[in-house]
Amino acid sequence: PLNTPAGVFLGCLAGLNLSVPMGSHDLSFLSGGFAPAGVNMRTRVIVVPDKCWCPPQLAAGGRAFGLPLQLYALKSRRNWGMGDLTDLKDFMRLASQWGAAYVGINPLNALFADAPEEASPYYVSSRLFLNPMYIDTDAVAEAAGLPTYDAYKHTARFKELVAYCRSSEKVEYAYVSEMKYTALGILFEAFRAVHLNPDETPKTARGQAFADFVAQKGRALNLFALWTVLRMSFAAENRPVAWQVWETGYQNPDSTQTQAFAARDRDSLL
């Protein structure tokens, strides 16, 4: 027993002989078939291999080399001033031709859509989802021959921004973000019109794939989208974006206040 400011803590050490598959599991301790009221008797058990897999070439004493890459800093004739997933594919093809066995890249996790200049790949908003800034919008199926998308790319604003971002020695995150999110909005509206019914249910195989993705990611995706749209809405109104200082209702995703916001901005959350 340990005396703590909150009272007396009783602890014990027990050995368990468990036979469970590799992966992440929840382990609960029950008393008489029930968890004691007010006591957390649940913990996470992660089962891993004894050692990492080793390629046969290396296990036999061979050697291999790879190339490091900060993808966001990769410029190409076709990208918009920031490396994207098509650039990564092309770079990996080149690396293979040079004999490299791997390419090591920076984290590609989601950042902050309302603050594109907060661009450190190690300061992420979520480790569950990817940064849409790395999408090559030209490679999205809806982009091919879409009049609204082509019209956007022929606007004076886009031409000015893409020329500046390609020539800049820096990654112009704010301008790249403006172009990317505008383009993604146009593409999603085209996707929705063709692949989703008015009630947002699927009406094509591609629409079903989208619905399956949303269902698979579940509540985590819903909460991340809601949090992102709240931040963007508050930023547009010059209000604080840190959730810790939001109005109390907005700090709870299930509150009446937050759900009312979600209902008003439903299109932004899809």
mmCIF file of C-alpha atoms in Angstrom, residues 38-154:
data_model
loop_
_atom_site.group_PDB
_atom_site.id
_atom_site.type_symbol
_atom_site.label_atom_id
_atom_site.label_comp_id
_atom_site.label_asym_id
_atom_site.label_seq_id
_atom_site.Cartn_x
_atom_site.Cartn_y
_atom_site.Cartn_z
ATOM 1 C CA GLY A 38 -15.614 3.457 -9.463
ATOM 2 C CA VAL A 39 -12.429 1.465 -10.081
ATOM 3 C CA ASN A 40 -10.622 1.321 -13.411
ATOM 4 C CA MET A 41 -9.833 -2.351 -13.887
ATOM 5 C CA ARG A 42 -9.045 -2.167 -17.589
ATOM 6 C CA THR A 43 -5.717 -1.866 -19.351
ATOM 7 C CA ARG A 44 -4.252 -2.188 -22.815
ATOM 8 C CA VAL A 45 -2.140 -5.217 -23.748
ATOM 9 C CA ILE A 46 -0.027 -4.974 -26.895
ATOM 10 C CA VAL A 47 1.468 -8.217 -28.209
ATOM 11 C CA VAL A 48 4.421 -7.846 -30.566
ATOM 12 C CA PRO A 49 6.919 -10.208 -32.221
ATOM 13 C CA ASP A 50 10.194 -10.896 -30.446
ATOM 14 C CA LYS A 51 12.017 -8.993 -33.165
ATOM 15 C CA CYS A 52 11.334 -7.106 -36.382
ATOM 16 C CA TRP A 53 11.185 -8.929 -39.686
ATOM 17 C CA CYS A 54 14.527 -8.922 -41.461
ATOM 18 C CA PRO A 55 14.769 -9.225 -45.262
ATOM 19 C CA PRO A 56 16.600 -12.410 -46.286
ATOM 20 C CA GLN A 57 19.276 -10.346 -48.053
ATOM 21 C CA LEU A 58 20.178 -8.566 -44.814
ATOM 22 C CA ALA A 59 19.798 -11.692 -42.694
ATOM 23 C CA ALA A 60 22.422 -13.325 -44.908
ATOM 24 C CA GLY A 61 24.863 -10.491 -44.272
ATOM 25 C CA GLY A 62 24.001 -8.350 -47.282
ATOM 26 C CA ARG A 63 23.668 -4.605 -47.282
ATOM 27 C CA ALA A 64 21.133 -2.122 -48.628
ATOM 28 C CA PHE A 65 20.874 1.632 -48.882
ATOM 29 C CA GLY A 66 17.983 4.045 -49.033
ATOM 30 C CA LEU A 67 17.303 7.724 -49.612
ATOM 31 C CA PRO A 68 15.722 10.178 -47.168
ATOM 32 C CA LEU A 69 13.095 12.554 -48.508
ATOM 33 C CA GLN A 70 11.184 15.487 -47.031
ATOM 34 C CA LEU A 71 8.255 15.168 -49.417
ATOM 35 C CA TYR A 72 6.864 18.658 -48.856
ATOM 36 C CA ALA A 73 10.155 20.160 -50.103
ATOM 37 C CA LEU A 74 10.212 18.228 -53.383
ATOM 38 C CA LYS A 75 9.609 20.510 -56.382
ATOM 39 C CA SER A 76 8.650 19.251 -59.832
ATOM 40 C CA ARG A 77 7.458 20.779 -63.085
ATOM 41 C CA ARG A 78 3.931 19.489 -62.495
ATOM 42 C CA ASN A 79 3.304 20.044 -58.772
ATOM 43 C CA TRP A 80 1.997 23.286 -57.284
ATOM 44 C CA GLY A 81 5.079 24.194 -55.271
ATOM 45 C CA MET A 82 4.931 21.369 -52.735
ATOM 46 C CA GLY A 83 5.674 17.675 -53.200
ATOM 47 C CA ASP A 84 2.701 15.328 -53.427
ATOM 48 C CA LEU A 85 2.003 11.604 -53.655
ATOM 49 C CA THR A 86 2.570 11.501 -57.421
ATOM 50 C CA ASP A 87 6.010 13.040 -56.837
ATOM 51 C CA LEU A 88 6.661 10.376 -54.207
ATOM 52 C CA LYS A 89 5.749 7.615 -56.665
ATOM 53 C CA ASP A 90 8.041 9.125 -59.312
ATOM 54 C CA PHE A 91 10.875 9.553 -56.815
ATOM 55 C CA MET A 92 10.561 5.958 -55.653
ATOM 56 C CA ARG A 93 10.791 4.784 -59.249
ATOM 57 C CA LEU A 94 14.005 6.771 -59.691
ATOM 58 C CA ALA A 95 15.398 5.526 -56.391
ATOM 59 C CA SER A 96 14.774 1.946 -57.500
ATOM 60 C CA GLN A 97 16.614 2.595 -60.755
ATOM 61 C CA TRP A 98 19.574 3.909 -58.738
ATOM 62 C CA GLY A 99 19.595 0.694 -56.692
ATOM 63 C CA ALA A 100 18.034 2.037 -53.500
ATOM 64 C CA ALA A 101 16.093 -0.455 -51.409
ATOM 65 C CA TYR A 102 13.866 2.070 -49.654
ATOM 66 C CA VAL A 103 12.870 5.726 -49.387
ATOM 67 C CA GLY A 104 12.447 7.245 -45.939
ATOM 68 C CA ILE A 105 9.903 10.071 -45.803
ATOM 69 C CA ASN A 106 8.619 12.580 -43.282
ATOM 70 C CA PRO A 107 5.303 11.882 -41.496
ATOM 71 C CA LEU A 108 2.314 12.545 -43.767
ATOM 72 C CA ASN A 109 -0.233 13.051 -40.973
ATOM 73 C CA ALA A 110 -2.911 15.725 -40.998
ATOM 74 C CA LEU A 111 -1.862 19.211 -39.864
ATOM 75 C CA PHE A 112 -4.042 22.302 -39.332
ATOM 76 C CA ALA A 113 -6.216 23.351 -42.260
ATOM 77 C CA ASP A 114 -6.872 26.768 -40.702
ATOM 78 C CA ALA A 115 -3.163 27.476 -40.135
ATOM 79 C CA PRO A 116 -1.165 26.158 -43.124
ATOM 80 C CA GLU A 117 2.023 27.889 -41.979
ATOM 81 C CA GLU A 118 2.085 25.585 -38.918
ATOM 82 C CA ALA A 119 3.601 23.036 -41.235
ATOM 83 C CA SER A 120 5.974 20.955 -39.145
ATOM 84 C CA PRO A 121 5.294 17.290 -40.015
ATOM 85 C CA TYR A 122 6.140 16.464 -36.393
ATOM 86 C CA TYR A 123 3.452 18.768 -34.959
ATOM 87 C CA VAL A 124 0.314 17.125 -36.263
ATOM 88 C CA SER A 125 -3.370 17.560 -35.534
ATOM 89 C CA SER A 126 -4.064 13.825 -35.883
ATOM 90 C CA ARG A 127 -2.013 10.685 -36.302
ATOM 91 C CA LEU A 128 -5.071 8.802 -37.559
ATOM 92 C CA PHE A 129 -5.529 10.697 -40.817
ATOM 93 C CA LEU A 130 -3.378 11.977 -43.676
ATOM 94 C CA ASN A 131 -2.670 15.516 -44.834
ATOM 95 C CA PRO A 132 -4.828 16.328 -47.901
ATOM 96 C CA MET A 133 -2.152 18.779 -49.034
ATOM 97 C CA TYR A 134 -0.244 15.771 -50.377
ATOM 98 C CA ILE A 135 -3.053 14.815 -52.779
ATOM 99 C CA ASP A 136 -2.239 15.331 -56.448
ATOM 100 C CA THR A 137 -5.587 16.799 -57.437
ATOM 101 C CA ASP A 138 -4.856 16.270 -61.142
ATOM 102 C CA ALA A 139 -4.742 12.531 -60.419
ATOM 103 C CA VAL A 140 -8.207 12.456 -58.825
ATOM 104 C CA ALA A 141 -10.662 10.661 -61.125
ATOM 105 C CA GLU A 142 -13.113 13.591 -61.189
ATOM 106 C CA ALA A 143 -10.434 15.992 -62.474
ATOM 107 C CA ALA A 144 -10.312 14.514 -65.983
ATOM 108 C CA GLY A 145 -12.283 16.801 -68.275
ATOM 109 C CA LEU A 146 -14.207 18.501 -65.474
ATOM 110 C CA PRO A 147 -15.159 22.002 -66.745
ATOM 111 C CA THR A 148 -15.242 23.668 -63.318
ATOM 112 C CA TYR A 149 -11.837 22.239 -62.408
ATOM 113 C CA ASP A 150 -10.315 23.271 -65.730
ATOM 114 C CA ALA A 151 -11.875 26.718 -65.383
ATOM 115 C CA TYR A 152 -10.330 27.149 -61.930
ATOM 116 C CA LYS A 153 -6.876 26.228 -63.234
ATOM 117 C CA HIS A 154 -7.263 28.886 -65.937
#
